[in-house]
Amino acid sequence: MRRRHLLALAPAGLVGACGLLPSRTDRRTVTVWLMKDSASHDFLRRFTASFEREHQDLRLDIRIQQWTGIGDKVQAALGADSGPGPDVIEVGNTQVPQYVEGDRLLDLTLEALRWGDHDWLPGLADPGSQVAHQYGIPWYAANRVVIHRKDLFAKAGVKTPPRTREEWLTATEKLDSGGDQGIYLAGQDWYTLAGFIWDEGGDLASNGGTGGGWRGTLDTPAALRGMDFYRRLQALGDGPVRADEEHPPQAGVFAQGHVAQIVAVPGQARAVVQQNPELRGRLGFFPVPGKAAGRPGTVFTGGSDLVIPNNTGDRDGAVAVVAALTGARWDTALARTMNYVPNRKSLAKAVAGEEGVAAMAAGAARGRATPATPQWGAVEADNPIKEYMTKVLTGADPATEARRASRRITDLLNRLD
C-alpha cells in the first residue's frame, strides 16, 4: 500500500540504526532496508541491541529508505547479480506480487508454517503468497475505521456505535440534520467501496485460472450490491461525487465542525484535533460495521511485509532477522510503539487499550488486499473504479457502468507490455 495513506499513524523523525553495538571481526553483516516512518529510532535501537546480543555471529546494518522511487530501487536490487545489496527488504503488502515475478524472492513457505501463518492477518498474508508459496512475511497493518463525533451522536440520540450496516444507515440518517452532515464520504473513495464489495462476497477482479486470465468483476451481483450500499451511505452527507477523500483532505472538512463521521485511519483524528482543538475529547472510533452484528465489515488492509531477495549473501542471517522482527515479541512492541495493528489476530489484545487501534484490529481480522497481481498498479494508475463510482452517484445506470469499468480493468490486467 502506498504510505501516504498510513503516515498519519506514526510520528516522523526516523533515522538509521547502523552500528548501535560495537562490531566484532567475526560477525557477518545483514543489511536491512526499512522504510521511513515505519519504526521509531528508539524501537530500532532496542531491537538491534537485543538481536545482536542473541546472535553473536551477526551484525545489523539497517538502512532507512524513502518511499519515493522505492519501486525502481527494489527492482534494481533484486535484479543485481552481485554486490552489497539488501538481505531483507520492507515492502508494501500489495507490492509483493510485482517483486515475485522472475523468481527473485526467497520462498519462505516452510518458515511460514513454523512461524504460525494460520494466525496472520489475511490482508497482509494473502498478497505475500503466490500459488500456495509464501514470499512476503506480514509485519504490521493499518486500516480504516469510523471516526465519529461522540457529542453529535449523543445529541441525535444514538447511544451506542452501530454494529450492522442497517444500524449504521439508520444512525447516519439521524445525524444528517440541523446543518450537520451525517457522514462525509467522497464519491471516489474506492478503498471504502472495496470493503463493501468484499462484504457482499464480491471482488474488484478475479483470476480465471489457467488460460483464463484476470478480469474485472464490478458487474457481478455482489459487487453491485456493495456499490448500492455505498450510494445510500454517501447520500447522507455532502461529500463531492467527483473527487476522492484527499481532494480536499477529509480531515480538514471534519475539522470544520459540521460532520458527524468519516471513514479513515485512526491517525486522522490527530490531524482533525490539530486543526480544531475544540474537538479534543469529542472524537471516538468504531470498526466499519458489517452485515451482521458481532462481525465487523471487511476493510482494505494496508501495511508492510518483509521479503528476502534470492540474491542475498546470507540466507540464514536474513531469515533470523525476519523471524525476530515479525515474531510476537517485537511485532507487539512495534504495534504499541507506532499504534499499528500487529501481524497476528491473536495479538490484537496487545493494542486493546488504545480505542482507535483496537477498532482497527477488529476490522483487520477480516481485512483484505487488492487483487494479487503485478498488473494491479496499472489499474490504480488509470483507476476506472473512480470514474464508475462518480457515474453511478450522478444517476447513471449502475449495471451498465459496472460492465464498462470491468472491461477496462480486464484490459489493464491483461496487458502484455
Coordinates of C-alpha atoms in Angstrom, one line a residue:
M1 CA 0.0 0.0 0.0
R2 CA 1.3 3.5 -0.7
R3 CA 2.4 5.0 2.5
R4 CA 0.6 8.3 2.2
H5 CA -2.5 6.5 3.5
L6 CA -0.7 5.5 6.6
L7 CA 1.6 8.4 7.5
A8 CA -0.9 9.8 9.9
L9 CA -0.4 6.7 12.1
A10 CA 3.2 7.3 13.1
P11 CA 5.5 10.2 14.1
A12 CA 8.2 11.3 11.8
G13 CA 11.9 11.6 12.5
L14 CA 13.1 8.1 11.8
V15 CA 16.8 7.7 11.3
G16 CA 19.2 4.8 10.6
A17 CA 20.2 2.3 13.2
C18 CA 23.6 1.3 12.0
G19 CA 26.4 0.3 14.2
L20 CA 24.5 0.5 17.5
L21 CA 26.7 -2.0 19.1
P22 CA 30.5 -2.4 18.6
S23 CA 31.1 -4.7 15.7
R24 CA 33.3 -7.8 16.0
T25 CA 35.5 -9.0 13.3
D26 CA 33.8 -12.4 13.2
R27 CA 30.3 -11.1 12.8
R28 CA 28.5 -11.4 9.4
T29 CA 26.6 -8.2 8.4
V30 CA 22.9 -8.5 7.5
T31 CA 21.7 -5.4 5.5
V32 CA 18.1 -4.5 6.2
W33 CA 16.1 -1.9 4.2
L34 CA 13.3 -0.4 6.2
M35 CA 11.0 2.4 5.1
K36 CA 10.9 5.9 6.5
D37 CA 8.4 6.3 9.3
S38 CA 7.8 2.6 9.7
A39 CA 9.5 2.3 13.1
S40 CA 10.9 4.8 15.6
H41 CA 14.6 5.3 16.2
D42 CA 14.2 4.1 19.7
F43 CA 12.5 0.9 18.6
L44 CA 15.3 0.1 16.1
R45 CA 17.9 0.9 18.7
R46 CA 16.3 -1.6 21.2
F47 CA 15.7 -4.2 18.5
T48 CA 19.3 -4.1 17.2
A49 CA 20.8 -4.3 20.6
S50 CA 18.7 -7.3 21.5
F51 CA 19.2 -9.1 18.2
E52 CA 22.9 -8.7 18.2
R53 CA 23.1 -10.0 21.8
E54 CA 21.2 -13.1 20.9
H55 CA 23.0 -13.6 17.6
Q56 CA 26.7 -13.2 18.4
D57 CA 27.7 -14.0 14.8
L58 CA 25.5 -11.3 13.2
R59 CA 25.6 -7.5 12.9
L60 CA 22.7 -5.5 11.6
D61 CA 23.0 -2.7 9.1
I62 CA 19.6 -1.1 9.0
R63 CA 19.2 1.4 6.2
I64 CA 16.2 3.7 6.0
Q65 CA 14.6 4.2 2.6
Q66 CA 12.3 6.8 1.1
W67 CA 9.0 5.7 -0.4
T68 CA 9.5 8.0 -3.4
G69 CA 11.2 5.9 -6.1
I70 CA 11.5 2.8 -3.9
G71 CA 9.9 0.5 -6.5
D72 CA 12.7 1.0 -9.1
K73 CA 15.3 0.8 -6.3
V74 CA 14.0 -2.5 -5.1
Q75 CA 13.7 -3.9 -8.6
A76 CA 17.3 -3.0 -9.2
A77 CA 18.5 -4.6 -6.0
L78 CA 16.5 -7.8 -6.8
G79 CA 18.0 -8.0 -10.3
A80 CA 21.6 -7.4 -9.3
D81 CA 24.0 -10.4 -9.9
S82 CA 26.3 -9.5 -7.0
G83 CA 27.3 -6.7 -4.7
P84 CA 26.4 -5.4 -1.3
G85 CA 22.6 -5.4 -1.7
P86 CA 19.9 -5.8 0.9
D87 CA 19.3 -9.1 2.7
V88 CA 15.9 -8.1 4.0
I89 CA 13.5 -5.5 2.5
E90 CA 10.3 -4.0 3.8
V91 CA 7.7 -3.6 1.0
G92 CA 4.1 -2.5 1.0
N93 CA 1.9 -5.6 1.3
T94 CA 0.2 -5.0 -2.1
Q95 CA 3.6 -4.6 -3.7
V96 CA 4.8 -8.2 -3.1
P97 CA 3.3 -9.6 -6.3
Q98 CA 5.3 -7.3 -8.6
Y99 CA 8.6 -8.4 -6.9
V100 CA 7.8 -12.2 -7.0
E101 CA 8.0 -12.2 -10.8
G102 CA 11.1 -13.7 -12.2
D103 CA 11.9 -15.9 -9.2
R104 CA 13.6 -13.0 -7.4
L105 CA 12.3 -13.5 -3.8
L106 CA 13.2 -16.3 -1.4
D107 CA 10.4 -18.9 -1.0
L108 CA 9.6 -18.8 2.8
T109 CA 6.7 -21.3 2.8
L110 CA 8.4 -23.7 5.2
E111 CA 9.4 -20.9 7.5
A112 CA 5.8 -19.5 7.4
L113 CA 4.5 -22.9 8.6
R114 CA 6.9 -22.8 11.6
W115 CA 6.0 -19.2 12.4
G116 CA 2.3 -19.8 12.6
D117 CA 0.9 -18.5 9.3
H118 CA -2.6 -19.6 10.2
D119 CA -2.8 -16.7 12.6
W120 CA -1.6 -14.0 10.3
L121 CA -3.9 -11.1 9.2
P122 CA -5.2 -12.2 5.8
G123 CA -4.8 -8.7 4.3
L124 CA -1.0 -9.0 4.9
A125 CA -0.5 -12.7 4.3
D126 CA -2.6 -13.1 1.1
P127 CA -0.8 -10.7 -1.1
G128 CA 2.5 -12.1 0.1
S129 CA 1.5 -15.5 -1.3
Q130 CA 1.6 -16.7 -4.9
V131 CA 0.4 -20.2 -6.0
A132 CA 0.5 -21.6 -2.4
H133 CA 4.0 -20.3 -1.8
Q134 CA 4.7 -17.6 0.8
Y135 CA 7.2 -14.9 -0.2
G136 CA 6.1 -11.9 2.0
I137 CA 6.0 -12.3 5.8
P138 CA 3.5 -10.0 7.5
W139 CA 5.0 -7.2 9.6
Y140 CA 2.3 -4.6 10.6
A141 CA -1.1 -3.4 9.4
A142 CA -3.4 -0.4 9.4
N143 CA -6.9 0.0 8.0
R144 CA -9.9 2.3 8.1
V145 CA -12.3 2.7 10.9
V146 CA -15.2 5.1 11.5
I147 CA -14.1 8.3 13.3
H148 CA -17.1 9.9 14.9
R149 CA -18.2 12.9 16.9
K150 CA -19.4 11.5 20.3
D151 CA -21.2 14.7 21.1
L152 CA -23.2 14.7 17.9
F153 CA -24.1 11.0 18.4
A154 CA -25.5 11.9 21.8
K155 CA -27.4 14.9 20.5
A156 CA -29.0 12.7 17.8
G157 CA -29.9 10.1 20.4
V158 CA -27.5 7.5 19.0
K159 CA -26.4 5.9 22.3
T160 CA -24.1 3.2 21.0
P161 CA -22.0 2.8 17.9
P162 CA -23.8 0.9 15.1
R163 CA -23.0 -2.8 14.8
T164 CA -24.6 -3.5 11.4
R165 CA -24.8 -1.8 8.1
E166 CA -28.5 -1.1 8.5
E167 CA -28.0 0.3 12.0
W168 CA -25.3 2.5 10.5
L169 CA -27.6 3.8 7.9
T170 CA -30.3 4.5 10.5
A171 CA -27.9 6.3 12.8
T172 CA -26.4 8.3 9.9
E173 CA -29.9 9.5 8.8
K174 CA -30.5 10.8 12.3
L175 CA -27.1 12.6 12.3
D176 CA -27.7 14.2 8.9
S177 CA -29.8 17.1 10.2
G178 CA -29.6 20.6 11.6
G179 CA -26.8 21.7 9.3
D180 CA -24.6 18.7 10.1
Q181 CA -23.6 16.1 7.7
G182 CA -24.4 12.5 8.8
I183 CA -21.1 11.4 7.2
Y184 CA -18.5 12.9 4.9
L185 CA -17.8 10.3 2.2
A186 CA -16.2 11.4 -1.0
G187 CA -17.7 9.9 -4.2
Q188 CA -14.4 8.3 -5.3
D189 CA -13.3 6.6 -2.0
W190 CA -12.7 3.3 -3.8
Y191 CA -10.9 1.7 -0.8
T192 CA -14.0 2.0 1.3
L193 CA -16.2 0.8 -1.6
A194 CA -13.9 -2.3 -1.9
G195 CA -14.7 -3.2 1.6
F196 CA -18.5 -3.1 0.9
I197 CA -18.0 -5.3 -2.2
W198 CA -15.9 -7.8 -0.3
D199 CA -18.5 -7.9 2.5
E200 CA -21.1 -8.9 -0.1
G201 CA -18.9 -11.7 -1.4
G202 CA -17.7 -9.9 -4.5
D203 CA -14.3 -8.7 -5.6
L204 CA -12.7 -6.0 -7.8
A205 CA -11.2 -8.6 -10.1
S206 CA -10.8 -12.3 -10.2
N207 CA -8.3 -14.7 -11.8
G208 CA -9.9 -17.2 -14.1
G209 CA -7.1 -19.7 -13.6
T210 CA -5.0 -21.4 -16.3
G211 CA -5.6 -19.7 -19.6
G212 CA -8.5 -17.6 -18.2
G213 CA -6.6 -14.6 -17.1
W214 CA -7.7 -11.8 -14.8
R215 CA -11.0 -10.0 -15.3
G216 CA -12.7 -7.1 -13.7
T217 CA -15.8 -8.1 -11.6
L218 CA -17.5 -4.9 -10.7
D219 CA -20.5 -6.1 -12.7
T220 CA -21.3 -9.1 -10.6
P221 CA -24.4 -9.0 -8.4
A222 CA -22.4 -9.0 -5.2
A223 CA -20.2 -6.0 -6.4
L224 CA -23.3 -4.1 -7.5
R225 CA -24.9 -4.6 -4.0
G226 CA -21.7 -3.2 -2.5
M227 CA -21.9 -0.1 -4.7
D228 CA -25.6 0.3 -3.9
F229 CA -24.8 0.4 -0.2
Y230 CA -22.0 2.9 -0.9
R231 CA -24.5 5.1 -2.8
R232 CA -27.1 5.1 0.1
L233 CA -24.4 5.9 2.7
Q234 CA -22.7 8.6 0.6
A235 CA -26.0 10.4 0.1
L236 CA -26.3 11.1 3.8
G237 CA -23.6 13.9 3.6
D238 CA -22.2 16.4 1.1
G239 CA -19.1 14.6 0.0
P240 CA -18.0 15.6 -3.5
V241 CA -19.0 12.9 -6.0
R242 CA -16.2 13.8 -8.5
A243 CA -13.3 13.6 -6.0
D244 CA -11.6 11.2 -3.6
E245 CA -11.0 11.5 0.1
E246 CA -7.8 13.5 -0.4
H247 CA -9.4 16.3 -2.5
P248 CA -10.0 18.1 -0.3
P249 CA -8.4 16.2 2.6
Q250 CA -11.3 14.8 4.6
A251 CA -9.6 15.5 7.9
G252 CA -9.8 19.2 7.1
V253 CA -13.5 19.0 6.3
F254 CA -14.2 17.1 9.5
A255 CA -12.3 19.7 11.5
Q256 CA -14.7 22.4 10.4
G257 CA -17.2 21.0 13.0
H258 CA -20.2 20.1 10.9
V259 CA -19.5 16.4 10.1
A260 CA -20.6 13.5 12.3
Q261 CA -18.4 10.7 10.8
I262 CA -15.6 10.0 8.4
V263 CA -14.1 6.6 7.3
A264 CA -10.3 6.9 7.8
V265 CA -7.3 5.5 9.6
P266 CA -7.4 6.5 13.3
G267 CA -4.4 8.7 13.0
Q268 CA -6.5 11.2 11.0
A269 CA -8.1 12.1 14.3
R270 CA -4.9 13.7 15.4
A271 CA -4.9 15.9 12.3
V272 CA -8.5 16.9 13.0
V273 CA -7.7 18.0 16.5
Q274 CA -4.6 19.9 15.4
Q275 CA -6.8 21.9 13.0
N276 CA -9.7 22.3 15.5
P277 CA -8.6 21.9 19.2
E278 CA -12.2 22.3 20.3
L279 CA -12.8 18.8 19.1
R280 CA -10.3 17.3 21.6
G281 CA -12.0 14.6 23.6
R282 CA -15.1 14.6 21.4
L283 CA -13.9 12.0 18.9
G284 CA -14.4 8.3 19.1
F285 CA -13.8 5.2 16.9
F286 CA -15.6 2.1 15.9
P287 CA -15.0 -0.6 13.3
V288 CA -16.7 -0.3 9.9
P289 CA -20.0 -2.2 10.5
G290 CA -20.6 -5.4 8.7
K291 CA -23.8 -7.1 7.5
A292 CA -24.4 -8.9 10.8
A293 CA -23.9 -7.8 14.4
G294 CA -20.7 -9.1 16.0
R295 CA -18.9 -9.3 12.7
P296 CA -17.1 -6.1 11.6
G297 CA -17.2 -5.1 7.9
T298 CA -14.4 -6.2 5.6
V299 CA -11.8 -3.5 5.1
F300 CA -8.9 -2.8 2.9
T301 CA -5.7 -3.6 4.9
G302 CA -2.6 -1.6 4.2
G303 CA 0.8 -2.2 5.8
S304 CA 4.1 -3.9 5.2
D305 CA 5.6 -7.4 4.6
L306 CA 9.2 -8.3 4.9
V307 CA 10.8 -10.2 1.9
I308 CA 14.2 -11.7 1.3
P309 CA 15.9 -11.4 -2.1
N310 CA 17.0 -14.6 -3.7
N311 CA 20.4 -13.0 -4.3
T312 CA 21.0 -12.5 -0.6
G313 CA 24.5 -13.3 0.6
D314 CA 23.3 -14.6 3.9
R315 CA 20.1 -16.6 3.8
D316 CA 20.3 -17.8 7.4
G317 CA 21.0 -14.3 8.7
A318 CA 18.2 -12.8 6.7
V319 CA 15.8 -15.4 7.9
A320 CA 16.8 -14.8 11.5
V321 CA 16.1 -11.1 11.2
V322 CA 12.7 -11.7 9.6
A323 CA 11.8 -14.2 12.3
A324 CA 12.7 -11.8 15.1
L325 CA 11.0 -8.7 13.6
T326 CA 7.8 -10.5 12.8
G327 CA 7.7 -12.7 15.9
A328 CA 5.3 -12.0 18.7
R329 CA 7.7 -10.1 21.0
W330 CA 9.0 -7.5 18.6
D331 CA 5.8 -7.3 16.5
T332 CA 3.8 -6.4 19.6
A333 CA 6.4 -3.9 20.7
L334 CA 6.3 -2.2 17.2
A335 CA 2.5 -2.1 17.3
R336 CA 2.4 -0.5 20.7
T337 CA 5.1 2.0 19.8
M338 CA 3.7 3.1 16.5
N339 CA -0.1 2.5 17.0
Y340 CA -0.2 -0.3 14.4
V341 CA -2.2 -3.5 14.2
P342 CA 0.1 -6.5 15.0
N343 CA 0.5 -9.1 12.2
R344 CA -1.4 -11.8 14.1
K345 CA -5.1 -11.9 15.0
S346 CA -4.1 -13.4 18.4
L347 CA -2.0 -10.3 19.2
A348 CA -5.0 -7.9 18.9
K349 CA -5.2 -7.8 22.7
A350 CA -1.9 -6.1 22.8
V351 CA -3.5 -2.9 21.5
A352 CA -6.8 -3.2 23.2
G353 CA -6.1 -0.2 25.4
E354 CA -6.0 2.3 22.5
E355 CA -9.5 2.9 21.3
G356 CA -8.6 3.8 17.7
V357 CA -6.1 1.0 17.3
A358 CA -8.5 -1.5 18.9
A359 CA -11.1 -0.6 16.3
M360 CA -8.5 -1.1 13.6
A361 CA -7.6 -4.5 14.9
A362 CA -11.2 -5.7 15.0
G363 CA -11.6 -4.8 11.3
A364 CA -8.1 -6.1 10.3
A365 CA -9.1 -9.6 11.4
R366 CA -11.4 -9.6 8.3
G367 CA -9.2 -7.4 6.2
R368 CA -8.4 -7.9 2.5
A369 CA -5.9 -6.6 0.0
T370 CA -6.2 -5.6 -3.7
P371 CA -6.0 -8.4 -6.2
A372 CA -2.7 -10.1 -6.0
T373 CA -1.4 -9.5 -9.5
P374 CA 1.6 -7.4 -10.6
Q375 CA -0.6 -5.5 -13.0
W376 CA -2.9 -4.1 -10.3
G377 CA -0.7 -1.0 -10.2
A378 CA -1.8 -0.2 -13.7
V379 CA -5.4 -0.3 -12.6
E380 CA -4.8 2.1 -9.8
A381 CA -2.9 4.5 -12.1
D382 CA -5.8 4.6 -14.6
N383 CA -8.5 3.9 -12.0
P384 CA -11.7 3.2 -13.8
I385 CA -13.2 2.4 -10.4
K386 CA -13.3 6.1 -9.6
E387 CA -15.0 7.0 -12.8
Y388 CA -17.5 4.3 -12.3
M389 CA -18.4 5.5 -8.8
T390 CA -18.9 9.1 -10.0
K391 CA -21.2 8.0 -12.8
V392 CA -23.4 5.9 -10.5
L393 CA -23.6 8.7 -7.9
T394 CA -24.7 11.1 -10.6
G395 CA -27.5 9.0 -11.8
A396 CA -26.1 6.6 -14.5
D397 CA -27.3 3.0 -14.6
P398 CA -25.0 1.0 -12.2
A399 CA -25.1 -2.2 -14.2
T400 CA -24.1 -0.5 -17.5
E401 CA -21.3 1.5 -15.9
A402 CA -20.1 -1.6 -14.0
R403 CA -19.7 -3.5 -17.2
R404 CA -17.8 -0.7 -18.8
A405 CA -15.5 -0.4 -15.8
S406 CA -15.0 -4.1 -15.6
R407 CA -13.9 -4.3 -19.3
R408 CA -11.4 -1.6 -18.6
I409 CA -10.0 -3.4 -15.6
T410 CA -9.8 -6.6 -17.6
D411 CA -7.8 -4.8 -20.4
L412 CA -5.4 -3.3 -17.9
L413 CA -4.8 -6.6 -16.0
N414 CA -4.0 -8.5 -19.2
R415 CA -1.7 -6.1 -20.9
L416 CA 1.5 -7.7 -22.1
D417 CA 3.6 -4.6 -22.2

